Coordinates of C-alpha atoms in Angstrom, one line a residue:
X1 CA 153.6 20.3 29.2
X2 CA 152.0 19.6 32.5
X3 CA 153.2 16.3 34.1
X4 CA 149.8 14.6 34.2
X5 CA 148.3 16.1 31.1
X6 CA 145.2 14.1 30.0
X7 CA 145.6 11.4 32.6
X8 CA 142.6 10.2 34.6
X9 CA 143.4 9.9 38.3
X10 CA 141.3 8.4 41.1
X11 CA 142.2 9.9 44.6
X12 CA 140.4 8.7 47.7
X13 CA 139.9 10.5 51.0
X14 CA 139.7 14.0 49.4
X15 CA 137.4 15.8 51.8
X16 CA 140.3 17.2 53.7
X17 CA 144.0 16.8 54.6
X18 CA 146.5 15.1 52.3
X19 CA 143.9 13.8 49.8
X20 CA 142.6 17.3 49.2
X21 CA 146.0 18.7 48.4
X22 CA 147.0 15.8 46.2
X23 CA 143.8 16.2 44.2
X24 CA 144.5 19.9 43.8
X25 CA 148.1 19.3 42.7
X26 CA 147.0 16.6 40.2
X27 CA 144.5 19.0 38.8
X28 CA 147.1 21.7 38.4
X29 CA 149.3 19.2 36.6
X30 CA 146.6 18.6 34.0
X31 CA 144.9 15.4 35.3
X32 CA 141.2 14.7 35.1
X33 CA 140.5 13.9 38.7
X34 CA 137.9 11.5 40.2
X35 CA 137.6 12.1 43.9
X36 CA 135.7 10.4 46.7
X37 CA 135.2 10.7 50.5
X38 CA 132.5 10.1 53.0
X39 CA 131.6 13.8 53.7
X40 CA 129.8 15.3 50.7
X41 CA 130.0 19.0 51.6
X42 CA 133.7 18.9 52.2
X43 CA 134.3 16.8 49.1
X44 CA 132.5 19.4 47.0
X45 CA 134.8 22.1 48.3
X46 CA 137.8 20.0 47.1
X47 CA 136.0 19.5 43.8
X48 CA 135.6 23.2 43.3
X49 CA 139.2 23.9 44.1
X50 CA 140.2 21.4 41.4
X51 CA 137.8 23.0 38.9
X52 CA 139.3 26.4 39.6
X53 CA 142.6 24.9 38.8
X54 CA 141.2 24.0 35.3
X55 CA 140.5 20.3 35.8
X56 CA 137.6 18.1 34.7
X57 CA 136.3 16.7 38.0
X58 CA 134.1 13.8 39.0
X59 CA 133.3 13.6 42.7
X60 CA 131.1 11.2 44.7
X61 CA 130.5 10.7 48.4
X62 CA 130.9 7.0 49.2
X63 CA 131.6 4.7 52.1
X64 CA 135.0 3.1 51.4
X65 CA 134.1 0.3 53.7
X66 CA 131.4 -0.8 51.2
X67 CA 132.4 -2.9 48.2
X68 CA 129.2 -1.9 46.4
X69 CA 130.0 1.8 46.9
X70 CA 133.6 1.4 45.7
X71 CA 132.5 -0.6 42.6
X72 CA 129.8 1.9 41.8
X73 CA 132.4 4.7 42.0
X74 CA 134.9 3.0 39.7
X75 CA 132.1 2.2 37.2
X76 CA 131.0 5.9 37.3
X77 CA 134.5 7.1 36.7
X78 CA 135.0 4.9 33.7
X79 CA 131.6 5.9 32.3
X80 CA 132.6 9.6 32.7
X81 CA 136.3 9.5 31.6
X82 CA 136.6 6.3 29.7
X83 CA 139.6 4.9 31.5
X84 CA 141.9 5.2 34.6
X85 CA 145.6 5.9 34.6
X86 CA 146.4 6.7 38.2
X87 CA 145.1 5.3 41.4
X88 CA 146.0 7.0 44.7
X89 CA 144.6 5.1 47.7
X90 CA 144.9 7.8 50.4
X91 CA 141.7 7.3 52.5
X92 CA 141.7 5.8 56.1
X93 CA 140.0 6.7 59.3
X94 CA 141.6 6.2 62.7
X95 CA 141.0 7.0 66.4
X96 CA 143.5 8.8 68.7
X97 CA 146.3 6.5 69.8
X98 CA 145.5 4.0 72.6
X99 CA 147.2 0.8 74.0
X100 CA 147.1 -2.4 72.0
X101 CA 145.2 -4.1 74.9
X102 CA 142.5 -1.5 74.6
X103 CA 142.0 -2.0 70.8
X104 CA 138.8 -3.9 70.0
X105 CA 138.3 -6.2 67.1
X106 CA 135.5 -3.9 66.0
X107 CA 137.9 -1.0 65.7
X108 CA 140.5 -3.2 63.9
X109 CA 137.7 -4.3 61.4
X110 CA 136.8 -0.6 60.7
X111 CA 140.5 0.4 60.1
X112 CA 141.1 -2.6 57.8
X113 CA 137.9 -2.2 55.9
X114 CA 138.4 1.5 55.3
X115 CA 142.1 1.2 54.6
X116 CA 143.5 -2.2 53.6
X117 CA 140.3 -3.7 52.1
X118 CA 139.5 -0.4 50.2
X119 CA 143.0 -0.4 48.8
X120 CA 142.7 -4.1 47.8
X121 CA 139.3 -3.6 46.2
X122 CA 140.2 -0.5 44.3
X123 CA 143.4 -2.1 42.9
X124 CA 141.5 -5.1 41.6
X125 CA 138.6 -3.0 40.2
X126 CA 140.8 -0.5 38.5
X127 CA 143.2 -3.2 37.1
X128 CA 141.4 -3.7 33.8
X129 CA 141.8 0.0 33.0
X130 CA 145.4 0.4 34.3
X131 CA 146.9 -2.6 32.4
X132 CA 148.8 -2.6 29.1
X133 CA 150.0 1.0 29.3
X134 CA 152.1 3.2 31.6
X135 CA 150.0 3.5 34.7
X136 CA 150.7 4.1 38.4
X137 CA 149.2 3.0 41.7
X138 CA 150.2 5.1 44.7
X139 CA 149.3 3.4 48.0
X140 CA 149.9 5.0 51.4
X141 CA 151.9 3.6 54.2
X142 CA 153.2 5.4 57.4
X143 CA 156.2 5.8 59.5
X144 CA 153.9 4.7 62.3
X145 CA 153.9 1.2 60.9
X146 CA 157.6 1.2 59.9
X147 CA 158.7 2.3 63.4
X148 CA 156.0 0.5 65.3
X149 CA 154.8 3.5 67.3
X150 CA 153.0 2.9 70.5
X151 CA 149.2 3.3 70.5
X152 CA 148.7 2.5 66.8
X153 CA 148.3 -1.3 66.7
X154 CA 145.4 -1.4 64.2
X155 CA 146.6 1.5 62.1
X156 CA 150.2 0.3 61.9
X157 CA 149.0 -3.2 61.0
X158 CA 146.8 -1.8 58.2
X159 CA 149.6 0.3 56.8
X160 CA 152.1 -2.6 56.8
X161 CA 149.6 -4.9 55.2
X162 CA 149.2 -2.3 52.4
X163 CA 153.0 -2.2 52.0
X164 CA 153.1 -6.0 51.6
X165 CA 150.3 -6.0 49.1
X166 CA 152.0 -3.3 47.1
X167 CA 155.2 -5.2 46.8
X168 CA 153.4 -8.3 45.5
X169 CA 151.3 -6.3 43.0
X170 CA 154.4 -4.5 41.8
X171 CA 156.0 -7.9 40.9
X172 CA 152.9 -9.4 39.4
X173 CA 151.7 -6.3 37.5
X174 CA 155.0 -4.8 36.4
X175 CA 155.0 -6.8 33.1
X176 CA 151.6 -5.2 32.3
X177 CA 153.0 -1.7 32.7
X178 CA 151.5 -1.0 36.2
X179 CA 153.9 0.5 38.7
X180 CA 152.9 0.2 42.4
X181 CA 154.6 2.3 45.0
X182 CA 154.0 3.3 48.6
X183 CA 154.2 6.9 49.8
X184 CA 154.8 7.2 53.6
X185 CA 154.1 10.9 54.4
X186 CA 154.4 13.1 57.5
X187 CA 152.7 16.5 57.4
X188 CA 150.4 18.8 59.3
X189 CA 146.9 18.1 58.3
X190 CA 143.9 20.5 58.2
X191 CA 142.7 19.0 61.5
X192 CA 146.0 19.5 63.2
X193 CA 146.2 23.1 61.9
X194 CA 142.7 23.8 63.3
X195 CA 143.7 22.2 66.6
X196 CA 146.8 24.3 66.8
X197 CA 144.8 27.5 66.6
X198 CA 142.8 26.5 69.6
X199 CA 145.8 25.8 71.8
X200 CA 147.5 28.1 74.2
X201 CA 150.9 29.4 73.1
X202 CA 153.0 27.1 75.2
X203 CA 151.2 24.0 74.1
X204 CA 151.2 25.1 70.5
X205 CA 154.9 25.5 70.5
X206 CA 155.3 22.1 72.1
X207 CA 153.2 20.4 69.4
X208 CA 155.0 22.2 66.6
X209 CA 158.3 21.2 68.1
X210 CA 157.1 17.5 68.2
X211 CA 156.1 17.7 64.5
X212 CA 159.5 19.2 63.7
X213 CA 161.4 16.2 65.2
X214 CA 163.1 15.4 61.9
X215 CA 166.3 16.2 60.1
X216 CA 164.9 19.3 58.5
X217 CA 163.6 20.6 61.8
X218 CA 160.2 21.8 60.6
X219 CA 156.7 20.4 60.2
X220 CA 155.8 19.1 56.8
X221 CA 153.1 20.7 54.6
X222 CA 150.7 18.6 52.6
X223 CA 150.6 20.8 49.5
X224 CA 154.2 22.0 49.4
X225 CA 156.1 18.9 50.6
X226 CA 153.9 15.8 50.0
X227 CA 151.8 16.5 46.9
X228 CA 154.8 17.1 44.5
X229 CA 156.1 13.6 45.4
X230 CA 152.7 12.1 44.6
X231 CA 152.8 13.9 41.2
X232 CA 156.3 12.4 40.6
X233 CA 155.1 8.9 41.4
X234 CA 152.0 9.3 39.3
X235 CA 154.0 10.7 36.3
X236 CA 156.2 9.1 33.7
X237 CA 159.2 10.6 35.4
X238 CA 159.1 7.7 37.8
X239 CA 158.7 5.1 35.1
X240 CA 161.6 3.0 36.4
X241 CA 160.4 3.0 40.0
X242 CA 158.1 0.3 41.4
X243 CA 157.6 -1.8 44.5
X244 CA 159.2 0.9 46.7
X245 CA 158.2 2.6 49.9
X246 CA 159.2 6.3 49.9
X247 CA 159.3 8.1 53.2
X248 CA 158.4 11.8 52.7
X249 CA 158.8 12.9 56.3
X250 CA 161.7 15.3 56.5
X251 CA 164.0 12.6 57.7
X252 CA 162.0 11.2 60.6
X253 CA 162.8 7.6 59.9
X254 CA 166.6 8.0 59.9
X255 CA 166.3 9.0 63.5
X256 CA 164.4 5.8 64.5

């Protein structure tokens, strides 16, 4: 039997990168997938990949900074599939790294609304459908926040806020059957792959070497390395795990 057979999963930020590959892996494992992102044409490509994998798919382009868009999406998912069993809060949008003193409050607001607030809102809106059964919320942190990497003041703050919220919800919602865990991934995204193709050989090798600065000495792959762990956290195989932050990064954090 497929690990997510018959379960309904919401995954956010599925137009590209990690969200796309988690949606595909969930589809391959038998889940009915409800996906959202801001860019409709890219989102439809992900939806088609999931359909080709045999999944029932609901997709909708929304602005995750908008409460009304989020609520409408959740309502549509429940109308389509009847319930929600898995929530994977992957989406966030950030700018390239820049010093804390150059961060504006407008930028902070955008990161928090699209990341922390979207996670907060989706958790509350999905709660009535997740409770009183075996269900799973997978939130997304980052080694950037855990290690406090330079240039990421807003992003790191957002990700650490998500980890704090996840621990509280794990305690409060555990008796109701809801597990809440945080996945902290490190992998080459589609954007990075496209960028690598445009670089000269010397620069490309340097970037790959930087991305391989971990115990396994290679870059992570979203589909091969990250999405199977998301499946594990979504499935009943992780039924005794909640309130945890799992670094899926090839061992980066043990070198911090």
